[in-house]
Amino acid sequence: MTKRLYSLLIRFWFAAKMAGHGILANPLRSALTILGVAIGVTSVVSLMGIGEGARQAVVEQFESFGTNVIAIKAQDASVEFKPEEAEELVERVEGLEMATPVVNTKAVMRWRRARGYVNVIGVNSQFPQIRDHDVIAGHFFTRWHVMQRSPVAVLGYNMAVGLMGGRSPVGQTISLNGETYRIVGVLAAKGSGKAEGIDDKVVIPYTTAQKIAEKRTVEEIWGKAASSKEADLVVVQLGRIYKRKLGLDQSAPTPVTTEVEGGPPEAMMKAGMVKTVMKPGGDRPKKPSIPGGEDLITITNLNQLVKEADKANRVMTLLLGGIAAVSLLVGGLGIMNIMLVAVTERTEEIGVRRALGAKQADLLIQFLLEALYVSGIGAVAGIVAGIWGLNVFERYGFETAVSFQAVKTAAVIAIGCGLLFGVYPAVSASSVPPVEALRRQ
Amino acid sequence: MALLELKGIARSYKTGQIKVDALKGIDISIEEGDFISIMGPSGSGKSTLLNIIGCLDKPTSGTYEIAGRRVEKMTDGQLADIRNRLIGFVFQSFHLLPDLDAQANVELPLIYRGISGRERRKRAIAALESVGLGDRLHHLPSQLSGGEQQRVAIARAIVGDPAVILADEPTGALDSRSGENIMSIFRDLNHNQGKTIVQVTHEKSVARYGHKIFHLLDGEIERIEVVNDSISQEVRVK
Ligand SMILES: Nc1ncnc2c1ncn2[C@@H]1O[C@H](COP(=O)(O)OP(=O)(O)OP(=O)(O)O)[C@@H](O)[C@H]1O
Ligand SMILES: [Mg+2]
């Protein structure tokens, strides 16, 4: 038994060696075939890597908004929220854990001798929990600060670094529109462009911000749901509440799903994905909402945004991969072509081997292995080239990601191609009758 | 019991509408230790017969036993085993594998028998030495003369210690001196080692190395000639 196994092993090893000979016998031809496969694999790895990179970038972008965040936003000047509404909603809406009124405004900031416009955002003390911000120095302002309209500020990361270099600015003062604010904390960096550019903003109590903006109302409320499951329910409940409040029809609002387009997060939020849209007169929205159009409010579940964006990008990645796979298929056909040529060229060899006692299986394995070598070497070369190519892309500022899945897919497809397209030539090689093979020369 | 026993062997080829009877009922028995030559005009079926004896081809009808084993019903794999263990081939055009050196070519039958490297090497070298090529182990076929290539082929044929050596015009591609060299190796194999040899040839001088000459004509054995050292007797078959 072991002897039999051993002899099989010897024959297999020899077939493997002969397959190697087959490749080396015609180095240029083999190299070209390998190149064909390698190009296919490279394109799969690099295109999918680019797609995956784009996808991850968008997902990160959206994830920086925080989890289970719901944004209620006025889309029309006629609609405004009272700041107290935030707390009311938390009480009325099941699953809504926290909420903050949001005031976005600009102010002239003075710091020592420098001055300039800065973006100011006014929120309540729950803001860091709602939007998943960490405070890396000092602390966030408190409920008390908000109630007292205290002139306190928490700086975005870039803003803080800009003021004091590496040192903590906590305890320093800045002035906004001529009023002096004490810096009480610094937020952790979210990354450039992430979380609506929070890194470059000054965060102050909304009560104080209302003074700067010179209004009593707020244009936005951000809430946090207890879980992603509840976030969906919260959107529905909010829809109902606001419909009633705005005097629209009594039926539940229809969530509208619209395409997401690339662009800065602000724009994406406005373009809206899954959200409830209110229209005057109670007519049900049919078309995607147009920012600045007739919609009064949008209620957006940011989780949903992330999911939709992710899905859209996943489709793109697959599409890119699919296109690349075609070139891999062409590489596979190259293998088949070369193997068929090799088989006809080597009928004499096949006949001799058969005369000397090679079984069909010996030849089948030999030719199959030859095809596998070509595809295997091509796959490895292609993966290396693909990863290298992605690095080059990255240097030119593309977001890329070497996705393990793409590498795996490409390798499996390449080797699968080798097998698939190697089988037919190998079978035809092994099934030539020995006499025939010896006669043909 | 004869080593090779052919009864009523016929082989026909169909090419389109035309049917060619290459062999028409051959009855032969070849004993162990025989040295047989097959002669006949071109197209008389010599190669066809030799291929059937060598289990490279199957007869259309008739029975064939080699060392007591019936061949016609065997599977492809079993035939491969028979070829590997019982038969050594020598071809007119040598049929060495061009990528492999002399020793590797000679090792081939042993590889398909699953014999390990060290043993293989030992036996291949011994076989090459026995045909006088002990100093050409690592020459590629392209680096050897025709006569040398044919000697490598003989080494390859005998390395597996087969029951019978089959040679189809082994001297056909060689000049007369190399041819004589080859034939003296055959005679030595037959005489001193008792190897059974069946060869096809066109040359009377080559055929006379055998004990018997089968004369083939149109797919039938016309007569069997028994070769004596001095005179040759002829036996009429029909
Ligand atoms: N594969 C084949 N298909 C059709 N006919 C064949 C085939 N092989 C051989 N034949 C025919 O069978 C007959 C015998 O052929 P074979 O090769 O045995 O002759 P031979 O005696 O060896 O001739 P030569 O001395 O020229 O080698 C010939 O008529 C040949 O045309
Ligand atoms: Mg012939």
XYZ file of C-alpha atoms and ligand atoms in Angstrom:
711
model
C 0.000 0.000 0.000
C 2.630 2.518 1.017
C 4.736 1.263 -1.856
C 1.916 1.996 -4.251
C 1.518 5.453 -2.811
C 5.226 6.012 -3.065
C 5.281 5.020 -6.708
C 2.347 7.316 -7.424
C 4.265 10.083 -5.752
C 7.298 9.434 -7.929
C 5.177 9.589 -11.034
C 3.435 12.744 -9.884
C 6.721 14.404 -9.064
C 8.030 13.449 -12.475
C 4.930 14.816 -14.206
C 5.479 18.045 -12.291
C 9.077 18.132 -13.451
C 8.135 17.418 -17.039
C 5.518 20.143 -16.917
C 8.322 22.487 -15.929
C 10.375 21.246 -18.877
C 7.396 21.959 -21.096
C 7.399 25.587 -20.012
C 11.147 26.017 -20.274
C 11.271 24.372 -23.690
C 9.669 27.457 -25.152
C 10.519 30.282 -22.806
C 9.333 33.190 -24.915
C 6.005 31.606 -25.645
C 5.488 30.662 -22.012
C 6.471 34.147 -20.907
C 3.926 35.733 -23.214
C 1.190 33.453 -21.989
C 2.119 34.176 -18.400
C 2.058 37.868 -19.236
C -1.467 37.498 -20.560
C -2.619 35.977 -17.296
C -0.621 38.463 -15.246
C -2.229 41.424 -16.994
C -5.648 39.993 -16.251
C -4.818 39.461 -12.592
C -3.202 42.880 -12.302
C -6.290 44.574 -13.621
C -8.561 42.647 -11.296
C -6.438 43.440 -8.248
C -5.857 47.084 -9.099
C -9.324 47.994 -10.357
C -10.985 46.271 -7.453
C -8.462 47.919 -5.146
C -9.364 51.326 -6.505
C -13.058 50.590 -6.209
C -12.611 49.270 -2.720
C -10.533 52.301 -1.780
C -13.229 54.649 -3.010
C -15.803 52.674 -1.119
C -13.858 52.738 2.103
C -13.263 56.457 1.759
C -16.975 57.109 1.444
C -17.829 54.763 4.261
C -15.275 56.405 6.528
C -16.664 59.743 5.557
C -20.130 58.740 6.606
C -19.008 56.862 9.645
C -17.340 60.008 10.895
C -20.853 61.428 11.299
C -21.375 59.091 14.205
C -23.562 56.045 14.571
C -27.339 56.025 14.725
C -27.510 59.761 14.148
C -30.724 61.303 12.924
C -30.693 64.745 11.432
C -33.805 66.866 11.315
C -33.226 69.765 9.071
C -35.311 72.671 7.949
C -35.194 73.040 4.204
C -37.302 76.126 3.998
C -36.907 79.511 5.624
C -40.477 79.314 6.866
C -39.676 76.363 9.064
C -37.706 76.820 12.214
C -37.250 74.773 15.318
C -37.400 75.963 18.821
C -34.390 74.754 20.780
C -36.644 73.200 23.395
C -37.943 70.852 20.755
C -34.818 68.757 21.083
C -35.654 67.753 24.618
C -39.320 67.381 23.832
C -38.509 64.942 21.100
C -36.307 62.851 23.375
C -39.259 62.517 25.717
C -41.868 61.823 23.076
C -40.014 59.625 20.647
C -39.291 56.137 21.754
C -35.754 55.052 21.042
C -34.416 58.570 20.680
C -31.840 58.842 23.414
C -30.427 62.294 23.017
C -30.877 65.320 20.844
C -29.245 68.650 20.388
C -30.339 71.816 18.651
C -27.784 72.927 16.115
C -26.898 76.442 15.122
C -24.407 76.917 12.322
C -22.955 80.346 11.962
C -19.811 82.277 11.301
C -18.021 84.712 13.523
C -14.963 86.870 13.484
C -12.431 85.291 15.753
C -9.609 87.107 17.392
C -6.675 85.294 18.797
C -3.864 87.394 20.163
C -3.184 89.663 17.263
C -4.700 87.549 14.522
C -8.276 87.750 13.348
C -10.438 86.017 10.774
C -13.727 84.346 10.045
C -14.364 80.958 11.578
C -17.221 78.483 11.388
C -19.032 78.252 14.657
C -21.390 75.518 15.650
C -23.717 75.835 18.572
C -24.914 72.674 20.294
C -25.875 71.390 23.699
C -23.742 69.378 26.067
C -24.768 66.035 24.581
C -23.175 66.795 21.248
C -20.037 64.662 21.761
C -22.106 61.563 22.569
C -24.491 62.165 19.703
C -21.840 62.592 17.050
C -19.251 60.282 18.631
C -16.613 62.886 19.319
C -13.831 62.348 21.812
C -12.517 65.188 23.859
C -8.724 64.997 23.986
C -7.984 67.968 26.186
C -10.004 69.653 28.907
C -13.679 68.730 28.826
C -16.786 69.503 26.837
C -19.012 72.282 28.099
C -21.800 71.284 30.433
C -25.552 71.635 30.630
C -24.939 74.400 33.069
C -22.824 76.296 30.536
C -25.599 75.936 28.001
C -28.257 77.175 30.368
C -26.127 80.090 31.446
C -25.183 81.029 27.910
C -21.602 80.854 29.089
C -18.937 82.158 26.774
C -17.055 78.888 26.606
C -15.683 77.150 23.525
C -14.429 73.723 22.545
C -12.098 73.765 19.572
C -11.905 71.396 16.677
C -8.560 69.647 16.451
C -7.040 71.699 13.629
C -8.264 74.873 15.154
C -6.619 73.994 18.455
C -3.329 73.020 16.838
C -3.464 76.197 14.748
C -3.671 78.364 17.822
C -1.077 76.914 20.092
C 0.969 74.526 18.038
C 1.391 71.349 20.025
C 0.399 72.836 23.364
C -3.056 72.620 24.793
C -5.050 75.837 24.395
C -7.350 74.907 27.258
C -7.685 77.837 29.616
C -6.748 80.378 26.945
C -9.297 82.817 25.651
C -10.374 83.793 22.180
C -12.851 86.373 21.099
C -15.789 85.758 18.805
C -17.480 88.820 17.386
C -15.867 90.838 20.142
C -16.945 88.627 23.059
C -14.364 86.762 25.029
C -14.656 82.993 25.206
C -12.749 80.661 27.451
C -11.443 77.535 25.778
C -12.504 74.557 27.881
C -11.685 71.606 25.629
C -10.384 70.247 22.367
C -12.055 67.577 20.214
C -10.154 64.632 18.802
C -9.305 64.817 15.128
C -11.800 63.244 12.734
C -9.695 63.734 9.653
C -9.825 66.290 6.912
C -13.272 66.735 5.450
C -14.767 64.266 7.887
C -17.786 64.968 10.046
C -18.612 68.154 8.165
C -15.222 69.654 8.815
C -15.574 69.656 12.582
C -11.782 69.787 12.938
C -11.799 73.392 11.747
C -14.744 74.612 13.763
C -15.354 76.240 17.091
C -18.027 74.546 19.174
C -19.980 76.665 21.640
C -23.283 76.321 23.537
C -26.196 76.805 21.142
C -27.597 79.410 23.467
C -24.481 81.464 22.986
C -24.424 80.766 19.282
C -27.950 82.085 18.956
C -26.639 85.393 20.158
C -24.009 85.418 17.475
C -26.496 84.354 14.819
C -28.999 86.776 16.210
C -31.942 84.408 16.259
C -34.024 82.491 18.744
C -34.614 79.463 16.664
C -32.401 76.750 15.262
C -32.377 75.251 11.773
C -31.342 71.769 12.685
C -31.753 69.122 15.359
C -29.503 66.125 15.678
C -30.604 63.118 17.636
C -29.147 59.804 18.575
C -31.109 56.587 18.517
C -30.441 53.767 20.941
C -29.608 51.307 18.177
C -29.587 51.114 14.444
C -32.841 49.167 14.525
C -34.479 51.893 16.543
C -33.067 54.583 14.312
C -35.456 53.495 11.570
C -38.425 53.599 13.924
C -37.372 56.966 15.224
C -37.433 58.379 11.705
C -40.997 57.183 11.249
C -42.133 58.622 14.565
C -40.448 61.930 13.869
C -42.106 62.038 10.496
C -45.495 61.639 12.065
C -44.833 64.274 14.688
C -43.620 66.872 12.224
C -46.360 66.211 9.765
C -48.884 66.998 12.422
C -46.914 69.940 13.673
C -46.643 71.493 10.249
C -50.313 70.913 9.600
C -49.787 68.448 6.810
C -51.980 65.431 6.240
C -52.512 62.867 8.940
C -51.183 59.838 7.163
C -47.687 58.734 7.856
C -45.066 60.388 5.741
C -43.464 58.326 3.056
C -39.788 57.732 3.367
C -38.191 58.457 0.039
C -35.036 56.825 -1.131
C -32.992 58.740 -3.578
C -29.670 58.146 -5.241
C -26.640 59.324 -3.451
C -24.064 61.228 -5.373
C -20.483 61.886 -4.500
C -19.453 65.155 -3.040
C -18.872 66.720 0.304
C -20.871 65.303 3.161
C -22.932 68.430 3.499
C -24.124 68.040 -0.027
C -24.777 64.365 0.508
C -26.881 65.027 3.499
C -28.866 67.563 1.623
C -29.190 65.363 -1.427
C -30.646 63.000 1.092
C -30.899 59.289 0.883
C -33.440 57.746 3.088
C -35.380 60.435 4.647
C -38.769 61.685 5.272
C -39.712 64.643 3.231
C -42.497 67.024 4.118
C -44.192 69.011 1.486
C -46.743 71.716 1.893
C -50.290 70.824 1.040
C -49.722 67.257 2.045
C -49.162 65.874 -1.423
C -47.095 62.770 -1.214
C -43.615 63.154 -2.562
C -42.969 61.137 -5.655
C -39.776 62.540 -7.001
C -36.490 62.752 -5.122
C -36.405 65.816 -2.994
C -34.604 68.789 -4.408
C -32.562 70.753 -1.904
C -33.942 74.195 -1.563
C -37.049 73.060 -3.347
C -40.473 72.830 -1.878
C -39.488 70.420 0.874
C -39.921 71.806 4.304
C -38.031 69.330 6.427
C -35.796 66.388 5.881
C -35.438 63.722 8.498
C -32.371 61.693 7.694
C -31.076 58.523 9.229
C -27.346 58.781 8.679
C -26.914 55.027 9.162
C -29.005 54.544 6.106
C -26.837 56.965 4.226
C -23.793 54.930 5.077
C -25.465 51.733 3.957
C -26.707 53.133 0.702
C -23.403 54.746 -0.124
C -21.645 51.529 0.697
C -23.982 49.573 -1.515
C -23.574 51.948 -4.427
C -19.828 51.730 -4.165
C -19.873 47.994 -3.774
C -21.723 47.796 -7.065
C -19.084 49.982 -8.644
C -16.299 47.822 -7.259
C -17.934 44.703 -8.601
C -18.440 46.340 -11.952
C -14.778 47.292 -12.160
C -13.831 43.797 -11.076
C -16.113 42.338 -13.693
C -14.511 44.357 -16.452
C -11.101 43.268 -15.249
C -12.242 39.662 -15.088
C -12.869 39.779 -18.808
C -9.206 40.447 -19.415
C -8.405 37.593 -17.089
C -10.639 35.388 -19.185
C -8.708 36.442 -22.264
C -5.542 35.429 -20.448
C -7.138 32.064 -19.770
C -7.950 31.618 -23.434
C -4.284 32.345 -24.114
C -3.382 29.416 -21.903
C -5.772 27.152 -23.737
C -4.423 28.243 -27.077
C -0.825 27.622 -26.107
C -1.624 24.312 -24.502
C -3.415 23.108 -27.619
C -0.411 24.065 -29.704
C 1.877 22.330 -27.240
C -0.192 19.169 -27.399
C -0.088 18.954 -31.187
C 3.598 19.785 -31.207
C 4.323 17.103 -28.715
C 2.388 14.151 -30.047
C 5.645 12.305 -30.602
C 6.609 12.867 -26.998
C 3.158 11.719 -25.926
C 3.489 8.565 -28.049
C 6.924 7.763 -26.684
C 5.799 8.184 -23.126
C 2.770 6.005 -23.747
C 4.934 3.323 -25.355
C 7.168 3.344 -22.305
C 4.267 2.804 -19.940
C 2.840 6.240 -19.134
C -0.835 6.032 -18.305
C -3.386 8.550 -19.463
C -3.386 9.982 -15.968
C 0.359 10.631 -16.162
C -0.071 12.754 -19.266
C -3.236 14.383 -18.031
C -1.452 15.521 -14.895
C 1.613 16.630 -16.791
C -0.286 18.883 -19.171
C -2.660 20.114 -16.515
C 0.236 21.059 -14.286
C 1.846 22.889 -17.157
C -1.286 25.005 -17.546
C -1.410 25.496 -13.790
C 2.193 26.658 -13.661
C 1.466 29.266 -16.282
C -1.648 30.487 -14.504
C -0.024 30.249 -11.080
C 3.052 32.231 -12.073
C 0.797 34.677 -13.896
C -1.376 35.054 -10.820
C 1.558 35.721 -8.504
C 3.150 38.157 -10.946
C -0.203 39.855 -11.465
C -0.876 40.198 -7.754
C 2.552 41.696 -7.162
C 2.143 44.066 -10.105
C -1.390 44.943 -9.017
C -0.336 45.843 -5.494
C 2.571 47.816 -6.838
C 0.213 49.586 -9.245
C -2.099 50.494 -6.388
C 0.817 52.028 -4.523
C 1.552 54.164 -7.551
C -2.088 55.219 -7.721
C -2.011 56.091 -4.071
C 0.990 58.311 -4.635
C -1.102 60.228 -7.135
C -3.689 60.829 -4.462
C -6.218 58.100 -5.159
C -7.761 56.333 -2.249
C -6.940 52.690 -2.756
C -7.185 49.590 -0.688
C -5.475 46.309 -1.383
C -8.490 44.217 -0.775
C -7.700 40.718 0.310
C -10.886 39.701 -1.392
C -9.702 41.028 -4.746
C -6.386 39.210 -4.389
C -8.184 36.029 -3.471
C -10.696 36.391 -6.271
C -8.002 37.079 -8.847
C -5.878 34.158 -7.705
C -8.813 31.785 -7.665
C -10.037 32.937 -11.068
C -6.550 32.756 -12.602
C -5.858 29.287 -11.315
C -9.403 28.271 -12.153
C -8.799 29.523 -15.687
C -5.614 27.475 -15.836
C -7.503 24.392 -14.776
C -10.528 25.038 -16.924
C -8.631 25.910 -20.058
C -5.927 23.367 -19.358
C -8.296 20.457 -18.990
C -9.344 20.200 -22.601
C -5.811 20.217 -24.043
C -4.657 17.849 -21.319
C -7.490 15.423 -21.999
C -6.867 15.573 -25.706
C -3.165 14.927 -25.089
C -3.812 11.932 -22.927
C -6.419 10.413 -25.203
C -4.315 10.224 -28.368
C -3.892 6.489 -29.037
C -0.217 5.550 -28.649
C 0.173 4.275 -32.217
C -1.336 7.438 -33.619
C 0.920 9.579 -31.545
C 4.000 7.690 -32.696
C 2.997 7.749 -36.343
C 2.325 11.500 -36.505
C 5.495 13.459 -36.628
C 3.317 -22.209 -23.299
C 4.824 -19.707 -25.670
C 5.758 -16.232 -24.456
C 3.754 -14.546 -27.223
C 0.730 -16.338 -28.627
C -1.194 -14.754 -31.512
C -4.235 -16.532 -32.924
C -6.198 -15.307 -35.912
C -5.052 -11.737 -35.445
C -6.652 -9.374 -37.946
C -6.458 -5.617 -38.107
C -8.356 -3.464 -40.510
C -8.434 0.281 -40.936
C -11.392 2.244 -42.150
C -10.549 5.431 -43.943
C -13.790 6.949 -45.091
C -15.439 4.370 -47.334
C -12.331 2.333 -47.918
C -11.504 -0.557 -45.636
C -7.896 -1.687 -45.556
C -7.101 -5.096 -44.139
C -3.595 -4.572 -42.860
C -3.486 -7.990 -41.176
C -5.606 -10.979 -42.155
C -5.525 -13.729 -39.577
C -2.023 -14.057 -38.239
C -1.125 -17.101 -36.129
C 2.248 -16.889 -34.477
C 3.747 -18.211 -31.318
C 7.061 -16.930 -30.130
C 8.976 -18.762 -27.439
C 11.041 -17.226 -24.729
C 14.561 -16.669 -26.004
C 13.529 -16.492 -29.644
C 15.039 -13.941 -31.980
C 12.510 -13.271 -34.736
C 12.877 -11.105 -37.818
C 9.845 -9.953 -39.797
C 10.344 -9.090 -43.447
C 8.083 -8.140 -46.275
C 7.390 -5.475 -48.829
C 6.284 -2.044 -47.787
C 2.663 -1.988 -46.710
C 2.562 -5.690 -45.962
C 1.605 -5.033 -42.343
C 4.901 -5.469 -40.504
C 4.599 -2.385 -38.336
C 0.942 -3.094 -37.701
C 1.827 -6.540 -36.422
C 4.658 -5.268 -34.271
C 2.434 -2.580 -32.754
C -0.126 -5.201 -31.824
C 2.559 -7.400 -30.298
C 3.754 -4.336 -28.399
C 0.251 -3.559 -27.095
C 0.368 -0.122 -28.706
C -2.579 -1.142 -30.830
C -5.402 -3.610 -30.460
C -6.369 -6.193 -33.082
C -9.766 -5.951 -34.759
C -10.232 -9.661 -34.119
C -8.250 -12.620 -32.867
C -6.660 -13.373 -29.534
C -3.313 -12.384 -28.173
C -1.662 -13.631 -25.035
C 1.560 -12.262 -23.645
C 3.179 -14.231 -20.818
C -0.153 -15.950 -20.317
C -2.199 -12.758 -20.141
C -4.979 -12.005 -22.565
C -4.513 -8.570 -24.016
C -7.557 -7.746 -26.154
C -9.902 -6.986 -23.267
C -7.451 -5.015 -21.176
C -8.056 -1.398 -20.231
C -5.776 1.343 -21.352
C -4.122 1.460 -17.954
C -3.480 -2.272 -17.912
C -1.978 -2.090 -21.392
C 0.283 0.697 -20.212
C 1.464 -1.564 -17.415
C 2.130 -4.411 -19.862
C 4.140 -2.098 -22.105
C 6.017 -0.809 -19.132
C 6.948 -4.155 -17.597
C 7.017 -6.711 -20.403
C 8.031 -4.799 -23.504
C 11.001 -2.749 -24.597
C 10.645 -0.696 -27.771
C 13.323 0.334 -30.240
C 12.136 2.547 -33.094
C 13.574 3.384 -36.462
C 13.676 7.092 -35.611
C 14.934 6.503 -32.054
C 12.154 8.543 -30.427
C 14.281 9.902 -27.601
C 12.863 12.897 -25.736
C 14.940 15.859 -26.908
C 14.844 17.782 -23.594
C 16.237 14.923 -21.560
C 19.822 13.684 -21.497
C 20.739 10.078 -22.220
C 20.437 8.935 -18.641
C 17.086 10.654 -18.084
C 15.751 9.099 -21.280
C 16.801 5.669 -20.105
C 15.177 6.268 -16.717
C 11.759 6.926 -18.251
C 10.319 3.387 -18.109
C 11.477 3.067 -14.507
C 9.768 6.316 -13.587
C 6.470 5.075 -14.944
C 7.042 1.949 -12.874
C 7.453 4.170 -9.823
C 11.011 3.219 -8.999
C 12.855 5.674 -6.790
C 15.667 7.944 -7.934
C 18.750 6.192 -6.636
C 17.704 2.779 -7.933
C 16.743 4.323 -11.249
C 20.068 6.020 -11.681
C 21.956 2.834 -10.901
C 20.021 0.801 -13.420
C 20.084 3.471 -16.125
C 23.843 3.824 -15.859
C 24.298 0.056 -15.990
C 22.097 -0.158 -19.079
C 23.982 2.635 -20.817
C 27.296 1.001 -19.939
C 26.103 -2.284 -21.371
C 25.593 -0.599 -24.759
C 28.973 1.107 -24.502
C 27.730 4.597 -23.632
C 29.015 4.829 -20.073
C 30.758 8.064 -21.026
C 27.753 9.708 -22.646
C 25.363 9.799 -19.666
C 24.633 13.482 -19.796
C 24.594 14.097 -23.502
C 21.366 15.327 -25.003
C 20.085 13.337 -27.992
C 21.069 16.228 -30.251
C 24.648 15.813 -29.081
C 24.802 12.130 -30.048
C 25.298 10.402 -33.409
C 22.492 8.345 -34.891
C 24.122 5.096 -33.843
C 24.634 6.398 -30.333
C 21.064 7.575 -30.123
C 19.868 4.138 -31.140
C 22.070 2.587 -28.470
C 20.500 4.928 -25.895
C 17.123 3.719 -27.179
C 18.255 0.120 -26.685
C 19.435 0.934 -23.185
C 16.000 2.417 -22.552
C 14.368 -0.719 -23.934
C 16.325 -3.089 -21.716
C 16.566 -1.049 -18.521
C 13.236 -2.327 -17.232
C 14.228 -5.944 -17.879
C 11.287 -6.652 -20.203
C 10.192 -10.046 -21.464
C 10.552 -9.037 -25.094
C 12.319 -6.389 -27.108
C 10.448 -5.097 -30.151
C 12.359 -3.221 -32.814
C 10.816 -1.625 -35.910
C 13.598 -1.197 -38.476
C 16.197 -0.434 -35.795
C 18.937 -0.005 -38.389
C 16.749 1.733 -40.941
C 18.141 5.170 -40.220
C 21.742 4.104 -39.721
C 24.744 3.477 -41.908
C 25.885 -0.151 -42.248
C 28.617 0.046 -39.612
C 26.364 1.521 -36.945
C 23.741 -0.976 -38.021
C 26.114 -3.868 -37.450
C 26.987 -2.444 -34.068
C 23.305 -2.358 -33.127
C 22.749 -5.875 -34.386
C 25.696 -7.219 -32.454
C 24.212 -5.710 -29.313
C 20.936 -7.477 -30.128
C 22.698 -10.747 -30.733
C 24.530 -10.377 -27.468
C 21.303 -9.614 -25.602
C 19.652 -12.644 -27.121
C 22.555 -15.009 -26.866
C 24.043 -14.135 -23.513
C 21.031 -12.794 -21.636
C 18.337 -14.890 -23.254
C 16.251 -11.871 -24.243
C 13.388 -12.489 -26.653
C 13.662 -10.152 -29.619
C 11.222 -9.398 -32.437
C 12.467 -7.055 -35.120
C 11.136 -5.728 -38.402
C 13.665 -5.120 -41.136
C 14.043 -4.662 -44.849
C 17.601 -5.913 -45.021
C 18.344 -9.567 -45.442
C 21.700 -9.225 -43.684
C 20.003 -7.712 -40.650
C 17.191 -10.265 -40.716
C 19.694 -13.117 -40.626
C 20.715 -12.164 -37.087
C 17.428 -13.776 -36.042
C 16.676 -17.471 -35.638
C 13.571 -17.255 -37.784
C 12.374 -14.875 -40.436
C 8.631 -14.362 -40.853
C 7.893 -13.249 -44.391
C 4.774 -11.112 -44.545
C 2.801 -10.426 -47.691
C -0.459 -8.478 -47.833
C -1.204 -8.991 -44.187
C -0.526 -12.696 -44.133
C 2.467 -14.812 -43.233
C 3.708 -16.104 -46.510
C 6.484 -18.315 -45.152
C 8.723 -18.802 -42.173
C 12.419 -19.102 -42.843
C 14.618 -20.817 -40.264
C 18.087 -19.394 -40.203
C 21.002 -21.780 -39.645
C 24.527 -20.588 -39.295
C 25.501 -22.316 -42.544
C 22.413 -22.863 -44.607
C 18.896 -21.557 -44.215
C 15.933 -23.868 -44.444
C 12.660 -22.612 -45.739
C 9.330 -23.784 -44.472
C 6.363 -23.170 -46.698
C 3.310 -22.116 -44.789
C 0.953 -22.508 -47.618
N -3.623 4.419 -39.269
C -3.834 3.831 -40.453
N -4.947 4.147 -41.143
C -5.200 3.560 -42.325
N -4.428 2.663 -42.879
C -3.312 2.286 -42.246
C -2.950 2.868 -41.002
N -1.799 2.309 -40.607
C -1.441 1.442 -41.564
N -2.347 1.435 -42.543
C -2.299 0.595 -43.739
O -2.039 -0.724 -43.339
C -1.132 -1.326 -44.210
C 0.058 -1.883 -43.465
O 0.801 -0.825 -42.918
P 2.142 -1.018 -42.122
O 2.570 0.277 -41.612
O 1.957 -2.114 -41.144
O 3.130 -1.488 -43.280
P 4.670 -1.892 -43.175
O 4.767 -3.301 -43.586
O 5.202 -1.528 -41.856
O 5.309 -0.964 -44.290
P 6.739 -0.267 -44.294
O 7.711 -1.327 -44.654
O 6.620 0.763 -45.365
O 6.956 0.304 -42.958
C -0.746 -0.288 -45.234
O -1.516 -0.525 -46.411
C -1.155 1.020 -44.617
O -1.593 1.908 -45.604
Mg 6.614 -0.125 -41.058
